Tab-separated table of C-alpha atoms and ligand atoms in Angstrom:
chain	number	residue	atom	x	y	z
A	1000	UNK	CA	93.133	119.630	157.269
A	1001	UNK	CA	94.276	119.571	153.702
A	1002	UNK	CA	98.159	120.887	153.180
A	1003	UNK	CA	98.664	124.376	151.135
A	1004	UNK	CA	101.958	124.778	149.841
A	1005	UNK	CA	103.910	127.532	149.619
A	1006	UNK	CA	106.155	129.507	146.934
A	1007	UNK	CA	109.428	127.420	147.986
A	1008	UNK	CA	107.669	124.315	148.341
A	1009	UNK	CA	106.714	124.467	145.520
A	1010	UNK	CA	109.847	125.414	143.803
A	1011	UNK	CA	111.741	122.712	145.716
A	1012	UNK	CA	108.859	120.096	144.165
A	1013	UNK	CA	109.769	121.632	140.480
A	1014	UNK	CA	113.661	121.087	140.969
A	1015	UNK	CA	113.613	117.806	141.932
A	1016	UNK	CA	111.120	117.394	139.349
A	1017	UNK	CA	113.370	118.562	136.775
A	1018	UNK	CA	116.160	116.833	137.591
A	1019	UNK	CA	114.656	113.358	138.014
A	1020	UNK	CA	113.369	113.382	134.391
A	1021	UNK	CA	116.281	114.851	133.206
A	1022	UNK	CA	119.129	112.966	135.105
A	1023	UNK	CA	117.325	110.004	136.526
A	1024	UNK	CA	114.341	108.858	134.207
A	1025	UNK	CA	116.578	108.111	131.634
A	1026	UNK	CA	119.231	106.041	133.608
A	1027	UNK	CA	116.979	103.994	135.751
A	1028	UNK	CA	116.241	100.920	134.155
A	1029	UNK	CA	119.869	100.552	132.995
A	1030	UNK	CA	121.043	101.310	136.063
A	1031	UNK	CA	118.611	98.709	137.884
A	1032	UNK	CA	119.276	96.155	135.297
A	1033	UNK	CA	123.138	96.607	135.623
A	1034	UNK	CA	123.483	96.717	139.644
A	1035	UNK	CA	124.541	100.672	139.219
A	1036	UNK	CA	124.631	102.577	142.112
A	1037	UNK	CA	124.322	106.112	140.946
A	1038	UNK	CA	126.961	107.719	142.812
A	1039	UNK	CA	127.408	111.112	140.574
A	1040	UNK	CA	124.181	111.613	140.312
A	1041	UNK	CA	123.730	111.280	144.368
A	1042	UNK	CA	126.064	113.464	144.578
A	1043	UNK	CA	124.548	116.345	142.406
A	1044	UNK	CA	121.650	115.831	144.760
A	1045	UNK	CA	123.879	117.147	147.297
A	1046	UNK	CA	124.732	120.075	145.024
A	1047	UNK	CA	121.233	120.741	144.849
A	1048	UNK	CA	120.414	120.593	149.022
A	1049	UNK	CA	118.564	117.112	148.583
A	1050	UNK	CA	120.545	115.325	151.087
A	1051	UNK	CA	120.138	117.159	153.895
A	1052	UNK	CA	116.687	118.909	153.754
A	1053	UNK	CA	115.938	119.037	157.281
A	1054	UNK	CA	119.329	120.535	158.348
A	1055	UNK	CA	119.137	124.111	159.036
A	1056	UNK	CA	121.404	126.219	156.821
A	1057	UNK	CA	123.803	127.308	160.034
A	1058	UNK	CA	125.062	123.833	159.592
A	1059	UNK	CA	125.578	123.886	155.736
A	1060	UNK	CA	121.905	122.202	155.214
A	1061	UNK	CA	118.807	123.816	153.241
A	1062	UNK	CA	117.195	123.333	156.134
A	1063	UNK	CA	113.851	122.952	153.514
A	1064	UNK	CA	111.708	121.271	156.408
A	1065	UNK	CA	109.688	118.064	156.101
A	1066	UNK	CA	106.975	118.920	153.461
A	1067	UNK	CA	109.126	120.315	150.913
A	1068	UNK	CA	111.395	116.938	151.671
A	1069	UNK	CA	108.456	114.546	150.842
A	1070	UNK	CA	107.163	116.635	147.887
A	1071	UNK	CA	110.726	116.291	146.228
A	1072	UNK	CA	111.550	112.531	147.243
A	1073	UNK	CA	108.050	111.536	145.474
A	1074	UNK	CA	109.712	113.004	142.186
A	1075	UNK	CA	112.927	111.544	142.845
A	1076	UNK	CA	111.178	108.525	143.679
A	1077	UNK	CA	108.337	109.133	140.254
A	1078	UNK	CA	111.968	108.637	137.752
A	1079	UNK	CA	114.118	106.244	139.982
A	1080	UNK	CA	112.921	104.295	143.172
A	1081	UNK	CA	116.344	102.974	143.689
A	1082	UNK	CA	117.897	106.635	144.213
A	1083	UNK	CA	115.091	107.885	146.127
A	1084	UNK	CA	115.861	105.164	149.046
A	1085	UNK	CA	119.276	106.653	149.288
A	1086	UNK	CA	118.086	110.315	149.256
A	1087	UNK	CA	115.634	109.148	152.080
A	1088	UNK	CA	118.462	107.318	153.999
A	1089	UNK	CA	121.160	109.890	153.059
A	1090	UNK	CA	118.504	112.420	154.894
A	1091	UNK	CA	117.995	110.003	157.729
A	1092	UNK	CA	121.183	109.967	158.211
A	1093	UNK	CA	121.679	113.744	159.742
A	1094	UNK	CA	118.879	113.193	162.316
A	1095	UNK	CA	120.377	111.604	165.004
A	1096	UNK	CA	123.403	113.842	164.976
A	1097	UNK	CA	120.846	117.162	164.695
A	1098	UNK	CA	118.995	115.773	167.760
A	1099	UNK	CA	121.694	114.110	169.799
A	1100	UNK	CA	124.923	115.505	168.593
A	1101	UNK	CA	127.854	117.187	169.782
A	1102	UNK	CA	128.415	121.011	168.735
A	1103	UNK	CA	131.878	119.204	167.743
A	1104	UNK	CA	129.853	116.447	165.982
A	1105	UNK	CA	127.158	118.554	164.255
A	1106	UNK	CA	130.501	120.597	162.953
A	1107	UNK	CA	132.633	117.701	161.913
A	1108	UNK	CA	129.439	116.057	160.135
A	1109	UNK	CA	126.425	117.885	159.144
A	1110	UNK	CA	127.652	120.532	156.079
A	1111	UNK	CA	129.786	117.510	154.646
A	1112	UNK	CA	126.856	115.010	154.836
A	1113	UNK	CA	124.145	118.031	153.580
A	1114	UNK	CA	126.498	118.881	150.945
A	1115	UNK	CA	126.744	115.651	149.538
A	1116	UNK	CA	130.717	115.526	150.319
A	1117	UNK	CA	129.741	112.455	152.720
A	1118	UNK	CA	127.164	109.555	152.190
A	1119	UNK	CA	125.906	109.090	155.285
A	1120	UNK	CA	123.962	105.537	156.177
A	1121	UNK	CA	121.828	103.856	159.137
A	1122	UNK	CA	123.273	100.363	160.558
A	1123	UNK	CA	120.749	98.894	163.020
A	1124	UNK	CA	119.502	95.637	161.698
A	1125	UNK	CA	121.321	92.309	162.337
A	1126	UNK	CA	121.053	88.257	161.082
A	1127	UNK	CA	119.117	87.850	164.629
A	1128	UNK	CA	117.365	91.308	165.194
A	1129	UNK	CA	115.207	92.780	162.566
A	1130	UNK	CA	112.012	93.821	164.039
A	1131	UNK	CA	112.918	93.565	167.268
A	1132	UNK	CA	116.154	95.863	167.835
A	1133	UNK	CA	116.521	94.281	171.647
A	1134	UNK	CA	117.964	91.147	170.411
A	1135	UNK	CA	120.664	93.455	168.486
A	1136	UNK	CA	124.058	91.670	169.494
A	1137	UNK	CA	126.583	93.604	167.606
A	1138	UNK	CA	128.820	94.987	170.911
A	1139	UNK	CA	130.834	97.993	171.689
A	1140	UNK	CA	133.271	97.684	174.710
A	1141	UNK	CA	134.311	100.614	176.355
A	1142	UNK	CA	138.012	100.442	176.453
A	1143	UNK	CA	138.821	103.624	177.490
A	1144	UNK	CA	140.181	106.068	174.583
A	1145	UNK	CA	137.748	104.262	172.591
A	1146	UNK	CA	135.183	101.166	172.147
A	1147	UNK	CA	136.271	98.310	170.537
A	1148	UNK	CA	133.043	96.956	168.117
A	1149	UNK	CA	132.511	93.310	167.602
A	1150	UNK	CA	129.898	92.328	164.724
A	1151	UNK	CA	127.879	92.107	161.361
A	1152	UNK	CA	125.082	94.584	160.650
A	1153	UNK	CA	122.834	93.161	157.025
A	1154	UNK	CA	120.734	94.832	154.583
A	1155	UNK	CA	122.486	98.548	154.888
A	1156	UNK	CA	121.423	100.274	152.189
A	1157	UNK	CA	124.034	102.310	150.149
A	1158	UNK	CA	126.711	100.453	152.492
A	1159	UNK	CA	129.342	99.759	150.308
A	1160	UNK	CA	129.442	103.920	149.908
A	1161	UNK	CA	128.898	105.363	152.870
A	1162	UNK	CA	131.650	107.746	154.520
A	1163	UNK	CA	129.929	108.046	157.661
A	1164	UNK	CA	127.382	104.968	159.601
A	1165	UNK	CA	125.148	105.776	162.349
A	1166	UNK	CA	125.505	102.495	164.092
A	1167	UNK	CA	123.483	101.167	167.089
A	1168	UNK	CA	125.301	98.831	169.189
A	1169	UNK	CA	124.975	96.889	172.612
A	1170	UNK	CA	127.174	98.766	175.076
A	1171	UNK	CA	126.016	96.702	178.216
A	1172	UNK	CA	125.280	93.152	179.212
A	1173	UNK	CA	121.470	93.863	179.444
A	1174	UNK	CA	119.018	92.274	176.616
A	1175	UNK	CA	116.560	94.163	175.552
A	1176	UNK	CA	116.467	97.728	174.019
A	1177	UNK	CA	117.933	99.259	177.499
A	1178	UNK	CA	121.621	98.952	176.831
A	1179	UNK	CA	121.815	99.969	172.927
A	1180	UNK	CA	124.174	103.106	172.079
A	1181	UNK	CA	124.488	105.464	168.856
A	1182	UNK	CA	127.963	105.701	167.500
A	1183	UNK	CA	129.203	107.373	164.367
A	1184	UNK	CA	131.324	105.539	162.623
A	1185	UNK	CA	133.771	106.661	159.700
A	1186	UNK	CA	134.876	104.401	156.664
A	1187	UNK	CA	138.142	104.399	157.333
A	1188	UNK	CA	138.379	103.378	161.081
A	1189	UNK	CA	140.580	99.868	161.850
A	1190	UNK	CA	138.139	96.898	161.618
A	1191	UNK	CA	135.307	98.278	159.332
A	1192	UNK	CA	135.046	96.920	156.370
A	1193	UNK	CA	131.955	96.005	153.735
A	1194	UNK	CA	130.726	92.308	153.070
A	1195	UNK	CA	128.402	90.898	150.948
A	1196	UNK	CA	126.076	92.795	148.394
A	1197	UNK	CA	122.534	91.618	148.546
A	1198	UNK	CA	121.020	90.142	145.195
A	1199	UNK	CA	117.562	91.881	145.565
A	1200	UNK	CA	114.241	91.041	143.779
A	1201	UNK	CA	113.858	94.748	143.179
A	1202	UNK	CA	115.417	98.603	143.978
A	1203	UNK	CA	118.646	96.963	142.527
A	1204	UNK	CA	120.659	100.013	141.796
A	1205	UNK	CA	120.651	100.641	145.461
A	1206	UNK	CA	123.246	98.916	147.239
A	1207	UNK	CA	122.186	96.835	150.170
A	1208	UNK	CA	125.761	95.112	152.002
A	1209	UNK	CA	126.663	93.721	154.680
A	1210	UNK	CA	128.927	95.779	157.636
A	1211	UNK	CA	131.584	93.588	159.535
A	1212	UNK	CA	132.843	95.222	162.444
A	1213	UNK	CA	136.116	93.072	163.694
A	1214	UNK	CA	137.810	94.421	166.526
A	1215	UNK	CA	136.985	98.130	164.844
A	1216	UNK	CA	138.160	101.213	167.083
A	1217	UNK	CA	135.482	103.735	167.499
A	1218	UNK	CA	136.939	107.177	169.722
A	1219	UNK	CA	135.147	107.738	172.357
A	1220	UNK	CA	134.100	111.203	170.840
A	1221	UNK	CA	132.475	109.077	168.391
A	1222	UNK	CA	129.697	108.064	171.150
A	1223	UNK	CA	126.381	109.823	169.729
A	1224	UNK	CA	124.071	111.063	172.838
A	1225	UNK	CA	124.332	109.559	175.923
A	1226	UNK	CA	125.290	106.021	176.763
A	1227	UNK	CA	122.050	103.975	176.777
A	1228	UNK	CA	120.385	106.148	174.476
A	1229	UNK	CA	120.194	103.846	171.229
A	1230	UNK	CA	117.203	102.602	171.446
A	1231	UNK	CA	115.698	106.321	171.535
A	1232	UNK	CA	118.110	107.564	168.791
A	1233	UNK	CA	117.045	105.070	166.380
A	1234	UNK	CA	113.501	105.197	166.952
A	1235	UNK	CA	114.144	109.152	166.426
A	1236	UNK	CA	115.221	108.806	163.396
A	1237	UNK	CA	113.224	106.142	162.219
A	1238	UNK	CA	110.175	108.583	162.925
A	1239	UNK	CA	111.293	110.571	160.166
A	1240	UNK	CA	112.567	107.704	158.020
A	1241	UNK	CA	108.920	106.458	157.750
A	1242	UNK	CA	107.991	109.903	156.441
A	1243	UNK	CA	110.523	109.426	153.502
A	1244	UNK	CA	109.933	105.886	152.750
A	1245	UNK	CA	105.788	106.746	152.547
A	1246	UNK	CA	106.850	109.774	150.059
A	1247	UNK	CA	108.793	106.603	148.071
A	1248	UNK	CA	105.919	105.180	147.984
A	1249	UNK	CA	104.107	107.683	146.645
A	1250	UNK	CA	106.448	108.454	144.167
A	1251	UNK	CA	106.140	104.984	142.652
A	1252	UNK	CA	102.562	104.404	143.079
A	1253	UNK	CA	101.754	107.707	140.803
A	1254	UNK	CA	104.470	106.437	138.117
A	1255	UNK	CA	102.140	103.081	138.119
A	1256	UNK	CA	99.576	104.807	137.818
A	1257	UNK	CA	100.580	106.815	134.794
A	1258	UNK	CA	101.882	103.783	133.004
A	1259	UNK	CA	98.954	102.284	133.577
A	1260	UNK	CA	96.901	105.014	132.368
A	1261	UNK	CA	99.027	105.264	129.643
A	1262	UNK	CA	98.684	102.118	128.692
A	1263	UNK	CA	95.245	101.415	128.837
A	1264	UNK	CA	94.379	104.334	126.873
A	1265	UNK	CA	96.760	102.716	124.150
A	1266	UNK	CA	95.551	99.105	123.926
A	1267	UNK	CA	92.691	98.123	121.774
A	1268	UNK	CA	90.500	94.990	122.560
A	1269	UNK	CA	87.218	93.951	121.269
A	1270	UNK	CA	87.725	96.983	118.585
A	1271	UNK	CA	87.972	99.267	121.565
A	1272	UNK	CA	90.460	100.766	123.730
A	1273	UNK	CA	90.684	98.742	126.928
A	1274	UNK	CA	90.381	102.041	129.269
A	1275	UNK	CA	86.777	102.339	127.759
A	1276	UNK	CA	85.728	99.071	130.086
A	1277	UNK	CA	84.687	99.511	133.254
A	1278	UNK	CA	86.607	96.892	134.774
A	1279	UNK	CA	89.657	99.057	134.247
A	1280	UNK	CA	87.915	102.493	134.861
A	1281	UNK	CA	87.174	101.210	138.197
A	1282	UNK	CA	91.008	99.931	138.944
A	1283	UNK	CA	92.025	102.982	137.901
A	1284	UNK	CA	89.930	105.024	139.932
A	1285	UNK	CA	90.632	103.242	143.151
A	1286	UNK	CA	94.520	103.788	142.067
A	1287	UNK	CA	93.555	108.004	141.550
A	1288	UNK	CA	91.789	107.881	145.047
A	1289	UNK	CA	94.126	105.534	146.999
A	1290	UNK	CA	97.214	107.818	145.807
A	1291	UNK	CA	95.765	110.989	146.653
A	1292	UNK	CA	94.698	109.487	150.599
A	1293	UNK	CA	98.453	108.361	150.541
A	1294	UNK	CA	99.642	111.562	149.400
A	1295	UNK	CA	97.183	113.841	151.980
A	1296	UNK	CA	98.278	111.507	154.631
A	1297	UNK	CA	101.876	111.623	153.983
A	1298	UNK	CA	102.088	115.495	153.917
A	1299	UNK	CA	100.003	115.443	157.384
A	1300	UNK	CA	102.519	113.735	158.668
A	1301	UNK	CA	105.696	115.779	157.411
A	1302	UNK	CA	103.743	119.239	158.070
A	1303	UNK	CA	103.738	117.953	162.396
A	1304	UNK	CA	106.863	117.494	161.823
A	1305	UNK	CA	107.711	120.924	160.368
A	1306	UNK	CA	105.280	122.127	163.172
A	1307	UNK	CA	107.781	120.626	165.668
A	1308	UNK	CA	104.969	118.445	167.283
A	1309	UNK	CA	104.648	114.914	167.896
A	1310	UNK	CA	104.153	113.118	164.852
A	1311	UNK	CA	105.334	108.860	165.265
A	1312	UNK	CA	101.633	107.953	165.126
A	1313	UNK	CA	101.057	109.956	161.361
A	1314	UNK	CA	104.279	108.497	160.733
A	1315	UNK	CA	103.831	105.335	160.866
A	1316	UNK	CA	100.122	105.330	159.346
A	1317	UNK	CA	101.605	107.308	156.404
A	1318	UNK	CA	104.508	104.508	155.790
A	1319	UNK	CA	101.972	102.191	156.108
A	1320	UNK	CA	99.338	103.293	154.099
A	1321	UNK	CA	101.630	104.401	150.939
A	1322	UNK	CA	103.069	101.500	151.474
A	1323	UNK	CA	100.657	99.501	150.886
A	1324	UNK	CA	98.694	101.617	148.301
A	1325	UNK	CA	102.233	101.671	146.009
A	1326	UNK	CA	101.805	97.344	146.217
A	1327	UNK	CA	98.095	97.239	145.200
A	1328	UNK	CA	98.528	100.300	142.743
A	1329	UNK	CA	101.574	98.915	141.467
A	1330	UNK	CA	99.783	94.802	140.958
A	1331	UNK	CA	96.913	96.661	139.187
A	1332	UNK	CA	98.740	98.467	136.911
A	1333	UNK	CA	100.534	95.600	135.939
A	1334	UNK	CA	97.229	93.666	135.642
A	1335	UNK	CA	95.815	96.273	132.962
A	1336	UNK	CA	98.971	95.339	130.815
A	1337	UNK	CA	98.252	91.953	130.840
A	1338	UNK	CA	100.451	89.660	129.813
A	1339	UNK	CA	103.249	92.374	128.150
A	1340	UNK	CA	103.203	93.954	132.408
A	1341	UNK	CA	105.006	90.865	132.937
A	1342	UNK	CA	107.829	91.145	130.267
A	1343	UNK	CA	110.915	93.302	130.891
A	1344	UNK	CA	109.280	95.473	127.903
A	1345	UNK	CA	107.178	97.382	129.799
A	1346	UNK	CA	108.568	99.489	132.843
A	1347	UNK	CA	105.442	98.429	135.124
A	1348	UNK	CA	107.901	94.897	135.862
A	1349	UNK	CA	110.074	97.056	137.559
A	1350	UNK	CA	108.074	99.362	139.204
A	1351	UNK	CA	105.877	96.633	140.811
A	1352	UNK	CA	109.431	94.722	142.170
A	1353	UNK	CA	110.388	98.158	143.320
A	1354	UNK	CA	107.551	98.679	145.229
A	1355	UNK	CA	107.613	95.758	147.092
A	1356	UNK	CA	110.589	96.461	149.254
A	1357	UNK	CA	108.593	99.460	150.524
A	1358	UNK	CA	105.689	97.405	153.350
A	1359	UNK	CA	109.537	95.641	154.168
A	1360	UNK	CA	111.958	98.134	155.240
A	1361	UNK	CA	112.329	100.770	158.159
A	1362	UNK	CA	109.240	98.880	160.402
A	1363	UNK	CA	107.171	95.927	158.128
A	1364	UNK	CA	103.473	96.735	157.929
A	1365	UNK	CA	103.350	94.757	161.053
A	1366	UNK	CA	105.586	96.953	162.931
A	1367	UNK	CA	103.667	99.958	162.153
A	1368	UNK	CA	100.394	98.442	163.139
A	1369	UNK	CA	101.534	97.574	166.355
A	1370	UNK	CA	103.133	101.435	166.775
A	1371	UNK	CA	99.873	103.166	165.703
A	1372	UNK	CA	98.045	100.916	167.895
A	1373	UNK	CA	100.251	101.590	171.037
A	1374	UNK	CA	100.078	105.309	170.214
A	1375	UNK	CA	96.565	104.939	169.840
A	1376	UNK	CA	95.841	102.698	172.803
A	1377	UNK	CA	98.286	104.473	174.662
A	1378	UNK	CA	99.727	101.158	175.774
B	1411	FAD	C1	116.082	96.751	150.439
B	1411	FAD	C2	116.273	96.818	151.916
B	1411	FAD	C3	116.990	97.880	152.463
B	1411	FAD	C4	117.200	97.949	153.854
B	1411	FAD	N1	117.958	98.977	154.374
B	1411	FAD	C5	118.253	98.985	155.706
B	1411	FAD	C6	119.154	99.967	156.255
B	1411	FAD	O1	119.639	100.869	155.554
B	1411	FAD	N2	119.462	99.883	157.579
B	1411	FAD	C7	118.954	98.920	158.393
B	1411	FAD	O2	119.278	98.910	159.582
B	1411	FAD	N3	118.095	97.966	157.902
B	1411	FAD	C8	117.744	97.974	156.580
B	1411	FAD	N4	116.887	97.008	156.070
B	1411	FAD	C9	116.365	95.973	156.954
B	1411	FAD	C10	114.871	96.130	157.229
B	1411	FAD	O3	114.625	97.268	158.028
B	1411	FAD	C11	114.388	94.811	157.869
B	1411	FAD	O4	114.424	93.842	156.842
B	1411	FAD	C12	112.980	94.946	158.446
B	1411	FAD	O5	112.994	95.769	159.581
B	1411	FAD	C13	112.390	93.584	158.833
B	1411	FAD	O6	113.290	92.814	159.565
B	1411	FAD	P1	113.574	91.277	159.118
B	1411	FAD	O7	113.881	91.303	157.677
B	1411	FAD	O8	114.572	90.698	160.046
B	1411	FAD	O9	112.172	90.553	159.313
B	1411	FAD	P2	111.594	89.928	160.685
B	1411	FAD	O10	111.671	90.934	161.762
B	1411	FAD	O11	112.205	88.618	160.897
B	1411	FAD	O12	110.069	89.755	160.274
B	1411	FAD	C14	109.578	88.638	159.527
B	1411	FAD	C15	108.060	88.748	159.486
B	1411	FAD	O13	107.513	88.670	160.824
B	1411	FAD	C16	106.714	89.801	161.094
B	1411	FAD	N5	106.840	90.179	162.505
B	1411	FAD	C17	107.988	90.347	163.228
B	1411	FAD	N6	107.687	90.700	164.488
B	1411	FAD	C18	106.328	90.783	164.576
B	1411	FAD	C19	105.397	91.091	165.618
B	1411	FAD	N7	105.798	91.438	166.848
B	1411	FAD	N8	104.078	91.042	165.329
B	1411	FAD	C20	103.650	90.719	164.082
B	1411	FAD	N9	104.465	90.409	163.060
B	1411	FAD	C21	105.790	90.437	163.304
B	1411	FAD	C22	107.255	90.888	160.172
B	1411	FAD	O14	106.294	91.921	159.961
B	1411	FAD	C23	107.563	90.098	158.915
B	1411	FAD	O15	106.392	89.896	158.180
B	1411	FAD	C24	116.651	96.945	154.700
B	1411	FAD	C25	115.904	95.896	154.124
B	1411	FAD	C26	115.716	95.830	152.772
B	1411	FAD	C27	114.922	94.680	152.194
């Protein structure tokens, strides 16, 4: 059923479409070349209720909902891939506290992180567990007042910036995904501290570190949900993770597009511009029809969730399907460049190493194949 958007929608879409060219678009490629994380500029997205779109306004949020969210991360995404996967973590972020918080947690957290005031990130992958969050092996001992944490967490995007880590930890001796626990850690707490930066291929003004947890005292008001309840909490969010990272996607697969497009209506071969040959009509058509599948998919998924109904399955076929549209769009818009798409020149170089993170993180392709087909197969 297709998606019609209304007045604020809308509006929302425009903003974030208006500040992306104006305060991103410019800044981007510097900022990737130069390993800039754009920390003002996140937090003007704060000023402007990007960072915490699906908390309600009681709790200092703009409580936009789930469409208008993936309408305005594709533009954020359309000027600067790098700052879109912190607005999509940033909003991540809030979910498990709105869903398994405290009153006393939602109050302490949720304006501050909404605002902006606080970065919040999403700690669950390890050296060992990636895919599979059972073999996590970063531990939490209860120790009364509080829970001591022993461990390394990789890959954390906008790590080295956070104020405030949702981080999933073993909290018994079972394996498996049974004995995992949510915890919210702060910045300054005794034994945090930030490790090693990755050197990625691509999205390389985001900052992707390491978090070492050495004897690190969590309070035991700090426990997110119920004991046991990890597993669950980070699925939870993850849910709506995989609608942000498929509007990322998006974002980047219409900016190849329009490069492309660009491009090809530029370019003169055999005395003709090279958009006049069929060969690149037809890429470009399967670009214009893959992106708008991607896009109808993506906003199917985000209106359940405004609906309040289940919604992992569309999820997970949106992440993977924008996913993987952004790659191919992104490899054929490079091909119509030729041999200047592969030159730091053009922007497509960037674009197409900025896409490629996106069948990676928050569930590989592979990952969301096997959760559509257990939702499907009911297995
Ligand atoms: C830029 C970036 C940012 C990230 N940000 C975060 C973050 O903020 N927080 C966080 O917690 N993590 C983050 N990650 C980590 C990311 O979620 C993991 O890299 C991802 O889940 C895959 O885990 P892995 O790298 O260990 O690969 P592995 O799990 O080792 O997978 C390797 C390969 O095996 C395949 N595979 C694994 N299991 C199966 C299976 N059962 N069936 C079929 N194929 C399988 C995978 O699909 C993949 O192709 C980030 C990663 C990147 C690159």
């Amino acid at each position: 059923m297709p998606v019609t958007l209304n007045a604020e929608q809308k509006m929302i879409s425009l903003m974030a479409k208006d500040f992306a060219r104006k305060e991103l678009e410019p800044n981007a490629a510097a900022w990737e070349k130069n390993q800039t994380f754009p920390i003002d500029a996140v937090r003007k997205m704060g000023g402007l209720g990007l960072l915490g779109m699906m908390v309600p306004t009681e709790y200092g949020g703009s409580g936009a909902g789930a469409v208008s969210y993936c309408l305005a991360l594709q533009e954020i995404a359309y000027a600067c891939a790098s700052t879109a996967v912190t607005m999509s973590v940033a909003n991540l972020s809030t979910e498990p506290l709105l869903k398994f918080g405290s009153e006393a947690q939602k109050e302490k957290y949720l304006s501050r992180l909404a605002s902006g005031e606080l970065l919040g990130c999403f700690a669950l992958t390890e050296p060992s567990a990636g895919s599979d969050p059972g073999s996590l092996q970063l531990r939490a001992e209860d120790r009364g007042s509080h829970y001591l944490v022993n461990g390394t967490k990789i890959f954390i995007t906008h790590g080295g910036y956070a104020d405030v880590v949702n981080l999933i930890a073993r909290t018994g001796q079972d394996k498996g995904n049974k004995d995992l626990s949510a915890f919210i850690v702060e910045k300054g707490f005794p034994g945090f501290s930030v490790g090693a930066k990755e050197d990625k291929m691509g999205l390389r003004a985001s900052n992707t570190v390491e978090l070492i947890f050495e004897d690190c005292k969590i309070p035991r008001e700090n426990l997110l949900g119920k004991l046991g309840q990890g597993f669950k909490i980070a699925m939870t969010a993850l849910d709506s993770g995989r609608i942000g990272i498929a509007s990322q996607a998006l974002g980047i697969a219409r900016a190849c597009m329009d490069e492309a497009v660009g491009y090809a209506r530029e370019r003169r071969q055999f005395g003709k511009a090279i958009s006049s040959f069929q060969a690149i009509q037809w890429m470009i058509a399967d670009m214009a029809t893959g992106i708008e599948a991607a896009r109808l998919l993506t906003l199917s998924a985000a209106r359940k969730k405004d609906q309040g109904v289940p919604f992992t399955r569309e999820a997970s076929m949106a992440k993977l399907f924008s996913s993987e549209t952004a790659n191919r769009v992104a490899y054929q818009a490079l091909q119509i460049h030729g041999g200047y798409g592969y030159t730091k020149e053009f922007k497509i170089e960037r674009l197409a190493r900025d896409a490629r993170a996106t069948t990676i993180y928050e569930g590989t392709s592979e990952v969301q194949r096997i959760v559509i087909a257990r939702e499907v197969l009911k297995v």
